[in-house]
């Protein structure tokens, strides 16, 4: 069962958020008071879903995991009710299924963004701005784009991110090398990456993430990959071991994955108290002239930073920065180029480190630098 929080802002925008956690939804309603309501909704019940969205200005679909979902029921309901749409999808197949509804969204005159959270989401916008800056400053074409992500424990997100991690082990990793698509083993190809101030060096591993394909096709970068790692270090060892012990089909079975989540969730929650909830993203761009520039985004809490990042996308949509259609964050029709700086500034609230368009050595030798250098 999914839960829905419906809230009216002081500007009279009506916002619907679809998610899983009953306790957090009830707590939010108690905080917002009579400006909100909280109810259960089955997103597969078309009539109930459309009735709920009938007077909403924007619906945020945060009821993951999105892996192996076969329909975009919330997006379709948003189109039929002419409601603006945003999701925090982190699955390649689902995001491109959502993208296939672009013409229907244009006909309904509604803006929709898929993969609009922190990663993917803010990371896509960071990549788009690095590419734009490289072309503006050096007139050089991008050659290689690499996404690196780190989260301590579950980042405070609990079972959902745990389920997502296991489900991603059931997907071959798609990466691009000099324009050619390659398929790789999940949680392989370990690299030791410096995430800068507040995080340090962490091991990261290949995963199949949607920003790889969207950045390759939309930003025109011939070589793109994404890696993820976590703490404590033995979680990485465990993930690697599971990819070697179980066939990939095991992780494509949601019932088996749910059993794993129930088994590991108490341990993960206990370890979270020790490991913390830090999250970091590093986006590296290499250009044809050998110019390497990076962006880093680090926050002390994944759950809080996801909320802030999603709110930044929601505001951009409500302020008219998104054209009718279904878009990825790096598309100018999704987040207008002139609106990217404000979105990143909003999303970076509360970060312990946020740098853009810096040489890698600057991050390591001057780790306390915080700024929006790409816009200078």
mmCIF file of C-alpha atoms in Angstrom:
data_model
loop_
_atom_site.group_PDB
_atom_site.id
_atom_site.type_symbol
_atom_site.label_atom_id
_atom_site.label_comp_id
_atom_site.label_asym_id
_atom_site.label_seq_id
_atom_site.Cartn_x
_atom_site.Cartn_y
_atom_site.Cartn_z
ATOM 1 C CA UNK A 1 0.000 0.000 0.000
ATOM 2 C CA UNK A 2 1.128 3.538 -0.782
ATOM 3 C CA UNK A 3 0.412 6.660 1.230
ATOM 4 C CA UNK A 4 -0.392 10.114 -0.008
ATOM 5 C CA UNK A 5 0.257 13.469 1.618
ATOM 6 C CA UNK A 6 -1.764 16.319 0.177
ATOM 7 C CA UNK A 7 -0.759 19.822 1.185
ATOM 8 C CA UNK A 8 -1.710 23.361 0.278
ATOM 9 C CA UNK A 9 1.053 25.952 0.380
ATOM 10 C CA UNK A 10 0.661 29.611 1.302
ATOM 11 C CA UNK A 11 0.706 30.363 -2.422
ATOM 12 C CA UNK A 12 -2.342 28.090 -2.855
ATOM 13 C CA UNK A 13 -0.432 25.438 -4.800
ATOM 14 C CA UNK A 14 -1.811 21.997 -4.015
ATOM 15 C CA UNK A 15 0.901 19.362 -3.819
ATOM 16 C CA UNK A 16 0.517 15.580 -3.689
ATOM 17 C CA UNK A 17 3.385 13.355 -2.547
ATOM 18 C CA UNK A 18 3.123 9.588 -2.981
ATOM 19 C CA UNK A 19 5.427 7.495 -0.787
ATOM 20 C CA UNK A 20 5.615 4.407 1.466
ATOM 21 C CA UNK A 21 6.140 5.475 5.067
ATOM 22 C CA UNK A 22 2.940 5.854 7.131
ATOM 23 C CA UNK A 23 4.679 7.171 10.254
ATOM 24 C CA UNK A 24 6.549 9.964 8.488
ATOM 25 C CA UNK A 25 3.407 10.983 6.589
ATOM 26 C CA UNK A 26 1.355 11.175 9.767
ATOM 27 C CA UNK A 27 4.085 13.212 11.450
ATOM 28 C CA UNK A 28 4.173 15.653 8.556
ATOM 29 C CA UNK A 29 0.392 16.130 8.635
ATOM 30 C CA UNK A 30 0.602 16.834 12.364
ATOM 31 C CA UNK A 31 3.236 19.479 11.644
ATOM 32 C CA UNK A 32 1.389 21.104 8.720
ATOM 33 C CA UNK A 33 -1.985 21.076 10.448
ATOM 34 C CA UNK A 34 -5.194 21.837 8.578
ATOM 35 C CA UNK A 35 -3.287 22.701 5.401
ATOM 36 C CA UNK A 36 -2.713 19.018 4.740
ATOM 37 C CA UNK A 37 -4.348 15.610 4.684
ATOM 38 C CA UNK A 38 -2.967 12.084 4.750
ATOM 39 C CA UNK A 39 -4.548 8.966 3.266
ATOM 40 C CA UNK A 40 -3.848 5.566 1.761
ATOM 41 C CA UNK A 41 -3.999 5.138 -2.003
ATOM 42 C CA UNK A 42 -3.421 2.222 -4.353
ATOM 43 C CA UNK A 43 -1.478 3.640 -7.304
ATOM 44 C CA UNK A 44 -2.815 0.795 -9.420
ATOM 45 C CA UNK A 45 -6.399 1.926 -8.734
ATOM 46 C CA UNK A 46 -6.833 4.332 -11.636
ATOM 47 C CA UNK A 47 -10.096 5.873 -10.454
ATOM 48 C CA UNK A 48 -8.892 6.513 -6.897
ATOM 49 C CA UNK A 49 -5.597 7.930 -8.113
ATOM 50 C CA UNK A 50 -7.211 10.282 -10.611
ATOM 51 C CA UNK A 51 -9.750 11.436 -8.036
ATOM 52 C CA UNK A 52 -6.906 12.309 -5.680
ATOM 53 C CA UNK A 53 -5.022 14.280 -8.336
ATOM 54 C CA UNK A 54 -8.053 16.060 -9.772
ATOM 55 C CA UNK A 55 -7.387 19.348 -7.939
ATOM 56 C CA UNK A 56 -3.606 19.088 -7.526
ATOM 57 C CA UNK A 57 -1.054 21.380 -9.172
ATOM 58 C CA UNK A 58 1.853 18.933 -8.847
ATOM 59 C CA UNK A 59 2.282 15.282 -7.894
ATOM 60 C CA UNK A 60 5.629 13.958 -6.643
ATOM 61 C CA UNK A 61 6.052 10.210 -7.091
ATOM 62 C CA UNK A 62 8.469 9.015 -4.399
ATOM 63 C CA UNK A 63 7.051 5.528 -3.814
ATOM 64 C CA UNK A 64 10.030 3.470 -4.945
ATOM 65 C CA UNK A 65 11.757 1.225 -5.644
ATOM 66 C CA UNK A 66 11.126 1.746 -9.357
ATOM 67 C CA UNK A 67 13.149 -1.234 -10.572
ATOM 68 C CA UNK A 68 11.178 -3.748 -12.667
ATOM 69 C CA UNK A 69 7.965 -1.685 -12.536
ATOM 70 C CA UNK A 70 6.025 -2.289 -15.743
ATOM 71 C CA UNK A 71 3.717 0.748 -15.773
ATOM 72 C CA UNK A 72 3.895 4.464 -15.092
ATOM 73 C CA UNK A 73 0.497 4.632 -13.412
ATOM 74 C CA UNK A 74 1.105 7.888 -11.526
ATOM 75 C CA UNK A 75 2.442 9.677 -14.600
ATOM 76 C CA UNK A 76 -0.466 8.435 -16.711
ATOM 77 C CA UNK A 77 -2.942 9.646 -14.082
ATOM 78 C CA UNK A 78 -1.151 12.999 -13.967
ATOM 79 C CA UNK A 79 -1.493 13.332 -17.737
ATOM 80 C CA UNK A 80 -5.198 12.468 -17.665
ATOM 81 C CA UNK A 81 -5.873 14.953 -14.850
ATOM 82 C CA UNK A 82 -3.525 17.596 -16.323
ATOM 83 C CA UNK A 83 -1.350 17.602 -13.210
ATOM 84 C CA UNK A 84 2.340 18.515 -13.326
ATOM 85 C CA UNK A 85 4.551 15.543 -12.425
ATOM 86 C CA UNK A 86 7.901 14.832 -10.773
ATOM 87 C CA UNK A 87 9.431 11.506 -9.758
ATOM 88 C CA UNK A 88 12.592 10.453 -7.951
ATOM 89 C CA UNK A 89 13.059 7.378 -10.146
ATOM 90 C CA UNK A 90 16.513 5.790 -10.080
ATOM 91 C CA UNK A 91 15.922 3.063 -12.667
ATOM 92 C CA UNK A 92 16.919 3.248 -16.324
ATOM 93 C CA UNK A 93 14.042 1.193 -17.733
ATOM 94 C CA UNK A 94 11.362 3.047 -15.779
ATOM 95 C CA UNK A 95 12.755 6.475 -16.631
ATOM 96 C CA UNK A 96 12.724 5.759 -20.362
ATOM 97 C CA UNK A 97 9.240 4.261 -20.075
ATOM 98 C CA UNK A 98 8.189 7.562 -18.522
ATOM 99 C CA UNK A 99 9.965 9.402 -21.320
ATOM 100 C CA UNK A 100 7.838 7.531 -23.870
ATOM 101 C CA UNK A 101 4.799 9.528 -22.677
ATOM 102 C CA UNK A 102 6.309 12.804 -23.917
ATOM 103 C CA UNK A 103 3.719 13.376 -26.650
ATOM 104 C CA UNK A 104 0.809 12.661 -24.318
ATOM 105 C CA UNK A 105 2.202 15.154 -21.800
ATOM 106 C CA UNK A 106 2.664 17.779 -24.503
ATOM 107 C CA UNK A 107 -0.920 17.256 -25.681
ATOM 108 C CA UNK A 108 -2.125 17.610 -22.073
ATOM 109 C CA UNK A 109 0.063 20.728 -21.695
ATOM 110 C CA UNK A 110 1.702 19.469 -18.488
ATOM 111 C CA UNK A 111 5.385 19.564 -17.483
ATOM 112 C CA UNK A 112 6.906 16.351 -16.167
ATOM 113 C CA UNK A 113 10.402 15.495 -14.934
ATOM 114 C CA UNK A 114 11.645 11.965 -14.356
ATOM 115 C CA UNK A 115 14.732 11.147 -12.227
ATOM 116 C CA UNK A 116 14.377 14.425 -10.321
ATOM 117 C CA UNK A 117 15.901 13.661 -6.918
ATOM 118 C CA UNK A 118 19.497 13.943 -5.744
ATOM 119 C CA UNK A 119 21.143 11.132 -7.739
ATOM 120 C CA UNK A 120 19.956 10.969 -10.365
ATOM 121 C CA UNK A 121 18.587 14.493 -10.490
ATOM 122 C CA UNK A 122 20.929 17.121 -9.076
ATOM 123 C CA UNK A 123 23.827 15.061 -10.436
ATOM 124 C CA UNK A 124 22.350 15.342 -13.958
ATOM 125 C CA UNK A 125 22.129 19.127 -13.681
ATOM 126 C CA UNK A 126 25.701 19.264 -12.368
ATOM 127 C CA UNK A 127 26.850 17.237 -15.388
ATOM 128 C CA UNK A 128 24.916 19.461 -17.787
ATOM 129 C CA UNK A 129 26.501 22.578 -16.313
ATOM 130 C CA UNK A 130 29.995 21.113 -16.476
ATOM 131 C CA UNK A 131 29.475 20.307 -20.153
ATOM 132 C CA UNK A 132 28.051 23.756 -20.859
ATOM 133 C CA UNK A 133 30.926 25.477 -19.034
ATOM 134 C CA UNK A 134 33.563 23.464 -20.908
ATOM 135 C CA UNK A 135 32.075 24.440 -24.247
ATOM 136 C CA UNK A 136 31.759 28.059 -23.208
ATOM 137 C CA UNK A 137 35.199 28.431 -21.666
ATOM 138 C CA UNK A 138 37.388 26.300 -23.933
ATOM 139 C CA UNK A 139 35.113 25.453 -26.861
ATOM 140 C CA UNK A 140 36.168 21.850 -26.280
ATOM 141 C CA UNK A 141 33.948 18.820 -26.736
ATOM 142 C CA UNK A 142 33.254 16.524 -23.760
ATOM 143 C CA UNK A 143 34.886 13.110 -24.000
ATOM 144 C CA UNK A 144 34.304 11.321 -20.697
ATOM 145 C CA UNK A 145 31.759 11.794 -17.926
ATOM 146 C CA UNK A 146 31.916 9.787 -14.727
ATOM 147 C CA UNK A 147 29.385 9.793 -11.894
ATOM 148 C CA UNK A 148 30.639 8.695 -8.468
ATOM 149 C CA UNK A 149 28.271 8.291 -5.519
ATOM 150 C CA UNK A 150 28.770 7.469 -1.859
ATOM 151 C CA UNK A 151 26.269 6.906 0.955
ATOM 152 C CA UNK A 152 27.050 5.922 4.526
ATOM 153 C CA UNK A 153 24.876 2.948 5.441
ATOM 154 C CA UNK A 154 21.373 3.472 4.092
ATOM 155 C CA UNK A 155 21.708 7.235 4.437
ATOM 156 C CA UNK A 156 18.760 7.173 6.808
ATOM 157 C CA UNK A 157 16.465 6.089 3.971
ATOM 158 C CA UNK A 158 15.991 2.574 5.366
ATOM 159 C CA UNK A 159 14.363 -0.340 3.511
ATOM 160 C CA UNK A 160 13.678 1.507 0.253
ATOM 161 C CA UNK A 161 17.305 2.208 -0.590
ATOM 162 C CA UNK A 162 18.219 -1.288 0.611
ATOM 163 C CA UNK A 163 15.667 -2.810 -1.774
ATOM 164 C CA UNK A 164 16.861 -0.563 -4.586
ATOM 165 C CA UNK A 165 20.471 -1.638 -4.033
ATOM 166 C CA UNK A 166 19.574 -5.331 -4.179
ATOM 167 C CA UNK A 167 17.351 -4.859 -7.248
ATOM 168 C CA UNK A 168 20.176 -3.077 -9.062
ATOM 169 C CA UNK A 169 22.250 -6.224 -8.644
ATOM 170 C CA UNK A 170 19.694 -7.801 -10.963
ATOM 171 C CA UNK A 171 20.548 -5.435 -13.813
ATOM 172 C CA UNK A 172 23.531 -5.600 -16.117
ATOM 173 C CA UNK A 173 25.462 -2.360 -15.978
ATOM 174 C CA UNK A 174 25.142 -0.256 -19.120
ATOM 175 C CA UNK A 175 28.069 2.057 -19.757
ATOM 176 C CA UNK A 176 29.384 3.833 -22.851
ATOM 177 C CA UNK A 177 32.919 3.795 -24.179
ATOM 178 C CA UNK A 178 33.781 6.084 -27.099
ATOM 179 C CA UNK A 179 30.182 5.978 -28.253
ATOM 180 C CA UNK A 180 29.717 2.215 -27.974
ATOM 181 C CA UNK A 181 27.353 0.685 -25.411
ATOM 182 C CA UNK A 182 28.945 -1.920 -23.163
ATOM 183 C CA UNK A 183 27.410 -4.345 -20.672
ATOM 184 C CA UNK A 184 29.276 -4.986 -17.427
ATOM 185 C CA UNK A 185 28.806 -6.973 -14.241
ATOM 186 C CA UNK A 186 27.089 -5.074 -11.403
ATOM 187 C CA UNK A 187 29.224 -4.071 -8.435
ATOM 188 C CA UNK A 188 32.459 -4.628 -10.322
ATOM 189 C CA UNK A 189 35.195 -2.259 -11.523
ATOM 190 C CA UNK A 190 36.061 -0.823 -8.117
ATOM 191 C CA UNK A 191 37.794 2.574 -7.975
ATOM 192 C CA UNK A 192 39.114 4.538 -4.979
ATOM 193 C CA UNK A 193 37.696 8.059 -5.313
ATOM 194 C CA UNK A 194 38.346 11.258 -3.354
ATOM 195 C CA UNK A 195 35.044 12.933 -2.431
ATOM 196 C CA UNK A 196 36.737 15.886 -0.773
ATOM 197 C CA UNK A 197 35.919 17.722 2.426
ATOM 198 C CA UNK A 198 33.843 15.828 4.980
ATOM 199 C CA UNK A 199 33.931 12.502 3.122
ATOM 200 C CA UNK A 200 37.448 11.617 1.971
ATOM 201 C CA UNK A 201 38.418 8.664 -0.211
ATOM 202 C CA UNK A 202 35.889 5.876 -0.756
ATOM 203 C CA UNK A 203 35.618 2.710 -2.843
ATOM 204 C CA UNK A 204 32.924 2.814 -5.527
ATOM 205 C CA UNK A 205 31.573 0.116 -7.853
ATOM 206 C CA UNK A 206 29.721 -0.002 -11.168
ATOM 207 C CA UNK A 207 25.908 0.118 -11.054
ATOM 208 C CA UNK A 208 23.267 0.511 -13.742
ATOM 209 C CA UNK A 209 21.960 4.040 -13.197
ATOM 210 C CA UNK A 210 19.705 6.059 -15.558
ATOM 211 C CA UNK A 211 21.872 9.178 -15.760
ATOM 212 C CA UNK A 212 24.450 7.191 -17.743
ATOM 213 C CA UNK A 213 22.193 6.736 -20.752
ATOM 214 C CA UNK A 214 20.479 10.121 -20.508
ATOM 215 C CA UNK A 215 23.801 11.980 -20.233
ATOM 216 C CA UNK A 216 25.223 10.010 -23.146
ATOM 217 C CA UNK A 217 22.262 10.701 -25.411
ATOM 218 C CA UNK A 218 21.256 14.181 -24.277
ATOM 219 C CA UNK A 219 24.621 15.762 -23.448
ATOM 220 C CA UNK A 220 26.409 13.951 -26.259
ATOM 221 C CA UNK A 221 29.236 12.554 -24.120
ATOM 222 C CA UNK A 222 30.757 9.464 -25.806
ATOM 223 C CA UNK A 223 32.116 7.792 -22.633
ATOM 224 C CA UNK A 224 29.892 7.660 -19.539
ATOM 225 C CA UNK A 225 29.737 5.448 -16.438
ATOM 226 C CA UNK A 226 28.384 5.523 -12.876
ATOM 227 C CA UNK A 227 29.726 3.986 -9.661
ATOM 228 C CA UNK A 228 28.416 3.750 -6.114
ATOM 229 C CA UNK A 229 29.893 2.783 -2.763
ATOM 230 C CA UNK A 230 28.871 2.685 0.874
ATOM 231 C CA UNK A 231 30.127 2.356 4.427
ATOM 232 C CA UNK A 232 31.028 0.401 6.473
ATOM 233 C CA UNK A 233 33.416 -1.179 3.990
ATOM 234 C CA UNK A 234 32.076 -4.682 4.628
ATOM 235 C CA UNK A 235 28.755 -3.727 2.989
ATOM 236 C CA UNK A 236 30.672 -3.343 -0.267
ATOM 237 C CA UNK A 237 32.266 -6.718 0.262
ATOM 238 C CA UNK A 238 28.837 -8.196 0.927
ATOM 239 C CA UNK A 239 27.354 -6.701 -2.229
ATOM 240 C CA UNK A 240 30.267 -8.019 -4.270
ATOM 241 C CA UNK A 241 29.909 -11.455 -2.713
ATOM 242 C CA UNK A 242 26.193 -11.589 -3.476
ATOM 243 C CA UNK A 243 26.786 -10.818 -7.146
ATOM 244 C CA UNK A 244 29.148 -13.789 -7.255
ATOM 245 C CA UNK A 245 27.039 -16.180 -5.163
ATOM 246 C CA UNK A 246 23.590 -15.580 -6.661
ATOM 247 C CA UNK A 247 22.507 -15.612 -10.323
ATOM 248 C CA UNK A 248 21.358 -12.253 -11.653
ATOM 249 C CA UNK A 249 17.798 -13.640 -11.940
ATOM 250 C CA UNK A 250 17.644 -13.931 -8.133
ATOM 251 C CA UNK A 251 17.748 -10.138 -7.776
ATOM 252 C CA UNK A 252 15.055 -9.722 -10.426
ATOM 253 C CA UNK A 253 12.535 -11.462 -8.157
ATOM 254 C CA UNK A 254 10.912 -8.803 -5.942
ATOM 255 C CA UNK A 255 9.653 -11.347 -3.420
ATOM 256 C CA UNK A 256 13.164 -12.702 -2.866
ATOM 257 C CA UNK A 257 14.563 -9.187 -2.643
ATOM 258 C CA UNK A 258 11.920 -8.265 -0.065
ATOM 259 C CA UNK A 259 12.970 -11.286 1.990
ATOM 260 C CA UNK A 260 16.573 -10.078 1.869
ATOM 261 C CA UNK A 261 15.475 -6.606 2.941
ATOM 262 C CA UNK A 262 13.569 -7.994 5.928
ATOM 263 C CA UNK A 263 16.613 -10.054 6.858
ATOM 264 C CA UNK A 264 19.152 -7.238 6.648
ATOM 265 C CA UNK A 265 17.048 -4.196 7.613
ATOM 266 C CA UNK A 266 17.490 -4.488 11.415
ATOM 267 C CA UNK A 267 21.249 -4.820 10.984
ATOM 268 C CA UNK A 268 21.384 -1.900 8.547
ATOM 269 C CA UNK A 269 19.442 0.342 10.929
ATOM 270 C CA UNK A 270 21.786 -0.578 13.768
ATOM 271 C CA UNK A 271 24.856 0.117 11.653
ATOM 272 C CA UNK A 272 23.356 3.424 10.450
ATOM 273 C CA UNK A 273 23.645 4.680 13.988
ATOM 274 C CA UNK A 274 27.400 4.134 13.800
ATOM 275 C CA UNK A 275 28.129 4.910 10.145
ATOM 276 C CA UNK A 276 25.931 8.008 9.958
ATOM 277 C CA UNK A 277 23.888 9.154 6.973
ATOM 278 C CA UNK A 278 26.379 11.110 4.880
ATOM 279 C CA UNK A 279 25.988 11.266 1.119
ATOM 280 C CA UNK A 280 28.311 12.574 -1.585
ATOM 281 C CA UNK A 281 28.297 12.924 -5.359
ATOM 282 C CA UNK A 282 31.292 13.621 -7.543
ATOM 283 C CA UNK A 283 30.833 14.324 -11.258
ATOM 284 C CA UNK A 284 34.007 14.280 -13.385
ATOM 285 C CA UNK A 285 34.197 15.657 -16.925
ATOM 286 C CA UNK A 286 37.157 15.233 -19.269
ATOM 287 C CA UNK A 287 37.254 17.153 -22.544
ATOM 288 C CA UNK A 288 39.037 16.622 -25.847
ATOM 289 C CA UNK A 289 41.716 19.207 -24.983
ATOM 290 C CA UNK A 290 42.606 17.392 -21.746
ATOM 291 C CA UNK A 291 40.810 19.827 -19.465
ATOM 292 C CA UNK A 292 39.416 17.988 -16.402
ATOM 293 C CA UNK A 293 36.746 19.648 -14.273
ATOM 294 C CA UNK A 294 34.629 18.258 -11.466
ATOM 295 C CA UNK A 295 31.677 19.014 -9.242
ATOM 296 C CA UNK A 296 31.164 17.718 -5.699
ATOM 297 C CA UNK A 297 28.016 17.733 -3.581
ATOM 298 C CA UNK A 298 28.191 16.373 -0.007
ATOM 299 C CA UNK A 299 25.583 16.411 2.754
ATOM 300 C CA UNK A 300 25.463 14.954 6.254
ATOM 301 C CA UNK A 301 22.110 13.228 5.621
ATOM 302 C CA UNK A 302 20.875 11.473 2.488
ATOM 303 C CA UNK A 303 17.219 11.570 3.525
ATOM 304 C CA UNK A 304 17.305 15.321 4.197
ATOM 305 C CA UNK A 305 19.272 16.138 1.052
ATOM 306 C CA UNK A 306 16.875 14.104 -1.100
ATOM 307 C CA UNK A 307 13.989 16.110 0.340
ATOM 308 C CA UNK A 308 15.708 19.425 -0.302
ATOM 309 C CA UNK A 309 16.759 18.407 -3.823
ATOM 310 C CA UNK A 310 13.277 17.177 -4.715
ATOM 311 C CA UNK A 311 11.793 20.418 -3.384
ATOM 312 C CA UNK A 312 14.183 22.363 -5.632
ATOM 313 C CA UNK A 313 12.850 20.499 -8.674
ATOM 314 C CA UNK A 314 9.259 20.965 -7.515
ATOM 315 C CA UNK A 315 9.762 24.725 -7.199
ATOM 316 C CA UNK A 316 11.338 24.887 -10.660
ATOM 317 C CA UNK A 317 8.290 23.166 -12.153
ATOM 318 C CA UNK A 318 5.800 25.376 -10.274
ATOM 319 C CA UNK A 319 7.744 28.500 -11.277
ATOM 320 C CA UNK A 320 7.435 27.586 -14.959
ATOM 321 C CA UNK A 321 10.992 26.459 -15.691
ATOM 322 C CA UNK A 322 9.787 23.205 -17.305
ATOM 323 C CA UNK A 323 8.070 22.956 -20.688
ATOM 324 C CA UNK A 324 5.152 20.597 -21.367
ATOM 325 C CA UNK A 325 6.420 17.075 -22.024
ATOM 326 C CA UNK A 326 8.438 14.474 -20.123
ATOM 327 C CA UNK A 327 12.064 15.438 -19.550
ATOM 328 C CA UNK A 328 15.267 14.413 -17.864
ATOM 329 C CA UNK A 329 16.823 17.050 -15.561
ATOM 330 C CA UNK A 330 19.729 17.766 -17.944
ATOM 331 C CA UNK A 331 17.407 18.643 -20.821
ATOM 332 C CA UNK A 332 16.869 22.414 -21.188
ATOM 333 C CA UNK A 333 13.164 21.723 -21.623
ATOM 334 C CA UNK A 334 13.220 20.022 -18.207
ATOM 335 C CA UNK A 335 15.172 22.622 -16.264
ATOM 336 C CA UNK A 336 15.773 25.741 -18.326
ATOM 337 C CA UNK A 337 19.454 26.664 -18.594
ATOM 338 C CA UNK A 338 18.844 29.999 -16.891
ATOM 339 C CA UNK A 339 17.110 28.206 -13.985
ATOM 340 C CA UNK A 340 19.911 25.722 -13.255
ATOM 341 C CA UNK A 341 21.940 28.011 -10.997
ATOM 342 C CA UNK A 342 18.948 28.658 -8.731
ATOM 343 C CA UNK A 343 18.049 24.968 -8.647
ATOM 344 C CA UNK A 344 21.582 23.996 -7.597
ATOM 345 C CA UNK A 345 21.699 26.749 -4.986
ATOM 346 C CA UNK A 346 18.426 25.549 -3.509
ATOM 347 C CA UNK A 347 19.444 21.895 -3.625
ATOM 348 C CA UNK A 348 22.788 22.666 -1.966
ATOM 349 C CA UNK A 349 21.210 24.103 1.183
ATOM 350 C CA UNK A 350 22.675 22.338 4.202
ATOM 351 C CA UNK A 351 25.579 20.767 2.302
ATOM 352 C CA UNK A 352 28.911 20.338 4.018
ATOM 353 C CA UNK A 353 30.706 20.786 0.696
ATOM 354 C CA UNK A 354 29.507 21.980 -2.693
ATOM 355 C CA UNK A 355 31.925 22.892 -5.468
ATOM 356 C CA UNK A 356 31.430 23.201 -9.202
ATOM 357 C CA UNK A 357 33.725 23.460 -12.205
ATOM 358 C CA UNK A 358 36.981 22.985 -10.315
ATOM 359 C CA UNK A 359 40.149 21.131 -11.260
ATOM 360 C CA UNK A 360 40.501 17.879 -9.282
ATOM 361 C CA UNK A 361 43.669 19.051 -7.495
ATOM 362 C CA UNK A 362 41.807 22.066 -6.127
ATOM 363 C CA UNK A 363 39.332 19.863 -4.303
ATOM 364 C CA UNK A 364 42.105 17.879 -2.643
ATOM 365 C CA UNK A 365 44.446 20.758 -1.738
ATOM 366 C CA UNK A 366 41.721 23.240 -0.774
ATOM 367 C CA UNK A 367 39.003 20.965 0.646
ATOM 368 C CA UNK A 368 37.099 23.636 2.590
ATOM 369 C CA UNK A 369 36.254 25.645 -0.485
ATOM 370 C CA UNK A 370 32.516 26.074 -0.939
ATOM 371 C CA UNK A 371 31.195 27.979 -3.919
ATOM 372 C CA UNK A 372 29.305 28.055 -7.183
ATOM 373 C CA UNK A 373 32.382 28.678 -9.326
ATOM 374 C CA UNK A 374 30.718 27.567 -12.528
ATOM 375 C CA UNK A 375 28.627 30.718 -12.491
ATOM 376 C CA UNK A 376 31.479 33.156 -11.782
#
